[in-house]
PDB file of C-alpha atoms in Angstrom:
ATOM      1  CA  MET C   8      -0.017   0.151  -0.308  1.00 89.00           C
ATOM      2  CA  ILE C   9       2.772   2.582   0.766  1.00 92.00           C
ATOM      3  CA  ILE C  10       4.729   1.716  -2.479  1.00 95.00           C
ATOM      4  CA  ALA C  11       1.212   2.399  -4.487  1.00 95.00           C
ATOM      5  CA  THR C  12       0.872   5.778  -2.530  1.00 96.00           C
ATOM      6  CA  LEU C  13       4.295   6.635  -3.815  1.00 96.00           C
ATOM      7  CA  LEU C  14       3.932   6.035  -6.933  1.00 96.00           C
ATOM      8  CA  GLY C  15       0.463   7.718  -7.066  1.00 96.00           C
ATOM      9  CA  MET C  16       2.041  10.431  -5.641  1.00 96.00           C
ATOM     10  CA  ALA C  17       5.010  10.431  -7.852  1.00 95.00           C
ATOM     11  CA  ALA C  18       2.572  10.344 -11.145  1.00 95.00           C
ATOM     12  CA  LEU C  19       0.858  13.269  -9.331  1.00 93.00           C
ATOM     13  CA  VAL C  20       3.446  15.716  -9.139  1.00 90.00           C
ATOM     14  CA  PHE C  21       5.357  14.472 -12.690  1.00 92.00           C
ATOM     15  CA  PHE C  22       1.905  15.355 -14.095  1.00 89.00           C
ATOM     16  CA  ASN C  23       1.368  18.806 -12.737  1.00 83.00           C
ATOM     17  CA  ARG C  24       4.812  19.784 -13.741  1.00 81.00           C
ATOM     18  CA  TYR C  25       4.527  18.049 -16.984  1.00 83.00           C
ATOM     19  CA  VAL C  26       1.530  20.003 -17.888  1.00 80.00           C
ATOM     20  CA  PHE C  27       2.483  23.192 -16.791  1.00 77.00           C
ATOM     21  CA  LEU C  28       6.424  23.483 -17.974  1.00 78.00           C
ATOM     22  CA  GLU C  29       6.020  21.959 -21.371  1.00 80.00           C
ATOM     23  CA  PRO C  30       5.786  24.512 -23.885  1.00 79.00           C
ATOM     24  CA  ARG C  31       4.380  22.100 -26.913  1.00 81.00           C
ATOM     25  CA  LEU C  32       1.285  21.786 -24.891  1.00 76.00           C
ATOM     26  CA  PRO C  33      -1.473  24.523 -25.429  1.00 80.00           C
ATOM     27  CA  LEU C  34      -2.455  24.973 -21.604  1.00 76.00           C
ATOM     28  CA  ARG C  35      -1.978  28.191 -21.060  1.00 78.00           C
ATOM     29  CA  LEU C  36      -3.166  29.867 -17.111  1.00 78.00           C
ATOM     30  CA  GLY C  37      -5.240  32.734 -17.299  1.00 85.00           C
ATOM     31  CA  ARG C  38      -4.162  36.208 -16.244  1.00 90.00           C
ATOM     32  CA  ASN C  39      -6.599  35.773 -13.060  1.00 91.00           C
ATOM     33  CA  LEU C  40      -5.556  32.617 -11.913  1.00 85.00           C
ATOM     34  CA  ARG C  41      -2.010  33.853 -12.425  1.00 84.00           C
ATOM     35  CA  THR C  42      -2.369  36.654 -10.311  1.00 88.00           C
ATOM     36  CA  PHE C  43      -4.290  34.398  -7.550  1.00 87.00           C
ATOM     37  CA  LEU C  44      -1.485  31.894  -7.746  1.00 81.00           C
ATOM     38  CA  GLU C  45       1.313  34.548  -7.019  1.00 85.00           C
ATOM     39  CA  PHE C  46      -0.173  34.775  -3.729  1.00 86.00           C
ATOM     40  CA  ALA C  47       0.147  31.143  -2.988  1.00 86.00           C
ATOM     41  CA  VAL C  48       3.769  31.028  -1.853  1.00 82.00           C
ATOM     42  CA  PRO C  49       3.752  34.302   0.435  1.00 83.00           C
ATOM     43  CA  GLY C  50       0.574  32.613   1.895  1.00 87.00           C
ATOM     44  CA  MET C  51       2.328  29.351   2.446  1.00 88.00           C
ATOM     45  CA  LEU C  52       5.398  30.353   4.046  1.00 84.00           C
ATOM     46  CA  THR C  53       3.325  32.910   6.520  1.00 85.00           C
ATOM     47  CA  ALA C  54       1.299  30.069   7.574  1.00 89.00           C
ATOM     48  CA  ILE C  55       4.453  27.875   8.272  1.00 88.00           C
ATOM     49  CA  CYS C  56       6.735  30.453   9.664  1.00 86.00           C
ATOM     50  CA  GLY C  57       3.996  32.911  11.689  1.00 85.00           C
ATOM     51  CA  PRO C  58       3.663  29.969  14.531  1.00 86.00           C
ATOM     52  CA  ILE C  59       7.201  29.601  14.944  1.00 84.00           C
ATOM     53  CA  LEU C  60       8.120  33.611  15.554  1.00 83.00           C
ATOM     54  CA  ILE C  61       5.671  33.378  18.283  1.00 81.00           C
ATOM     55  CA  SER C  62       6.182  29.995  20.065  1.00 80.00           C
ATOM     56  CA  GLY C  63       9.869  29.825  19.867  1.00 67.00           C
ATOM     57  CA  ASP C  64      11.108  26.983  21.641  1.00 67.00           C
ATOM     58  CA  ALA C  65       7.431  24.971  21.904  1.00 68.00           C
ATOM     59  CA  SER C  66       6.120  27.699  24.226  1.00 69.00           C
ATOM     60  CA  LEU C  67       4.099  30.811  23.706  1.00 72.00           C
ATOM     61  CA  THR C  68       6.781  33.757  24.113  1.00 67.00           C
ATOM     62  CA  ALA C  69       5.577  36.549  22.215  1.00 72.00           C
ATOM     63  CA  THR C  70       7.814  38.869  24.322  1.00 80.00           C
ATOM     64  CA  LEU C  71      10.619  41.784  22.712  1.00 82.00           C
ATOM     65  CA  LEU C  72      13.052  39.219  23.809  1.00 85.00           C
ATOM     66  CA  ASN C  73      12.303  36.262  21.343  1.00 87.00           C
ATOM     67  CA  PRO C  74      15.111  36.022  19.303  1.00 89.00           C
ATOM     68  CA  TYR C  75      12.816  33.864  16.373  1.00 89.00           C
ATOM     69  CA  LEU C  76      10.166  37.004  16.343  1.00 89.00           C
ATOM     70  CA  LEU C  77      13.039  40.044  16.580  1.00 92.00           C
ATOM     71  CA  ALA C  78      15.091  37.885  13.868  1.00 93.00           C
ATOM     72  CA  GLY C  79      11.717  37.457  11.901  1.00 91.00           C
ATOM     73  CA  LEU C  80      11.214  41.146  12.190  1.00 92.00           C
ATOM     74  CA  ALA C  81      14.596  41.611  10.962  1.00 95.00           C
ATOM     75  CA  ALA C  82      14.234  39.395   7.543  1.00 94.00           C
ATOM     76  CA  VAL C  83      10.861  41.636   6.691  1.00 92.00           C
ATOM     77  CA  GLY C  84      12.872  44.497   7.169  1.00 95.00           C
ATOM     78  CA  LEU C  85      15.672  43.721   5.385  1.00 95.00           C
ATOM     79  CA  MET C  86      13.633  42.092   2.739  1.00 92.00           C
ATOM     80  CA  LEU C  87      11.811  45.599   2.227  1.00 94.00           C
ATOM     81  CA  TRP C  88      15.485  47.226   2.229  1.00 96.00           C
ATOM     82  CA  THR C  89      17.181  44.869  -0.048  1.00 94.00           C
ATOM     83  CA  ARG C  90      14.715  43.194  -2.346  1.00 91.00           C
ATOM     84  CA  ARG C  91      17.050  40.408  -2.697  1.00 91.00           C
ATOM     85  CA  VAL C  92      16.120  36.990  -0.880  1.00 88.00           C
ATOM     86  CA  LEU C  93      19.387  35.466  -0.734  1.00 92.00           C
ATOM     87  CA  THR C  94      20.854  38.395   0.891  1.00 94.00           C
ATOM     88  CA  THR C  95      17.743  38.581   3.456  1.00 93.00           C
ATOM     89  CA  VAL C  96      18.065  34.827   3.974  1.00 92.00           C
ATOM     90  CA  VAL C  97      21.740  34.989   4.696  1.00 95.00           C
ATOM     91  CA  LEU C  98      21.680  37.986   7.005  1.00 96.00           C
ATOM     92  CA  SER C  99      18.483  37.335   8.816  1.00 94.00           C
ATOM     93  CA  MET C 100      20.019  33.970   9.820  1.00 95.00           C
ATOM     94  CA  GLY C 101      22.741  35.905  11.229  1.00 97.00           C
ATOM     95  CA  VAL C 102      20.647  38.126  13.286  1.00 96.00           C
ATOM     96  CA  PHE C 103      18.975  34.911  14.417  1.00 95.00           C
ATOM     97  CA  TYR C 104      22.125  33.148  15.459  1.00 96.00           C
ATOM     98  CA  LEU C 105      23.327  36.366  16.916  1.00 97.00           C
ATOM     99  CA  LEU C 106      20.405  36.803  19.439  1.00 94.00           C
ATOM    100  CA  ARG C 107      20.368  33.399  20.345  1.00 92.00           C
ATOM    101  CA  TRP C 108      23.987  33.653  21.315  1.00 94.00           C
ATOM    102  CA  LEU C 109      23.056  37.154  22.923  1.00 93.00           C
ATOM    103  CA  LEU C 110      19.902  36.277  24.647  1.00 84.00           C
TER     104      LEU C 110
END
């Protein structure tokens, strides 16, 4: 049963990638759907990272001394300032580890 599930998931992922990335297929997404999908990744990342920022080390610590929250705010500020993803990730990781060491 596990092998069938894995093969089914692999086929589903392959089909999705093939249909949308193969240039010879006439399937094109409409403008409204493309606009809608632009918000999918930020929404998913917010849903994943949001609880971590206020929970920290498995307890609810939404204080200003929480390194997760401070590094998250630094990442938002760096992204707005630099507009470069790799720079923001590297610098905000440095901020996070510095805050973990200091606090």
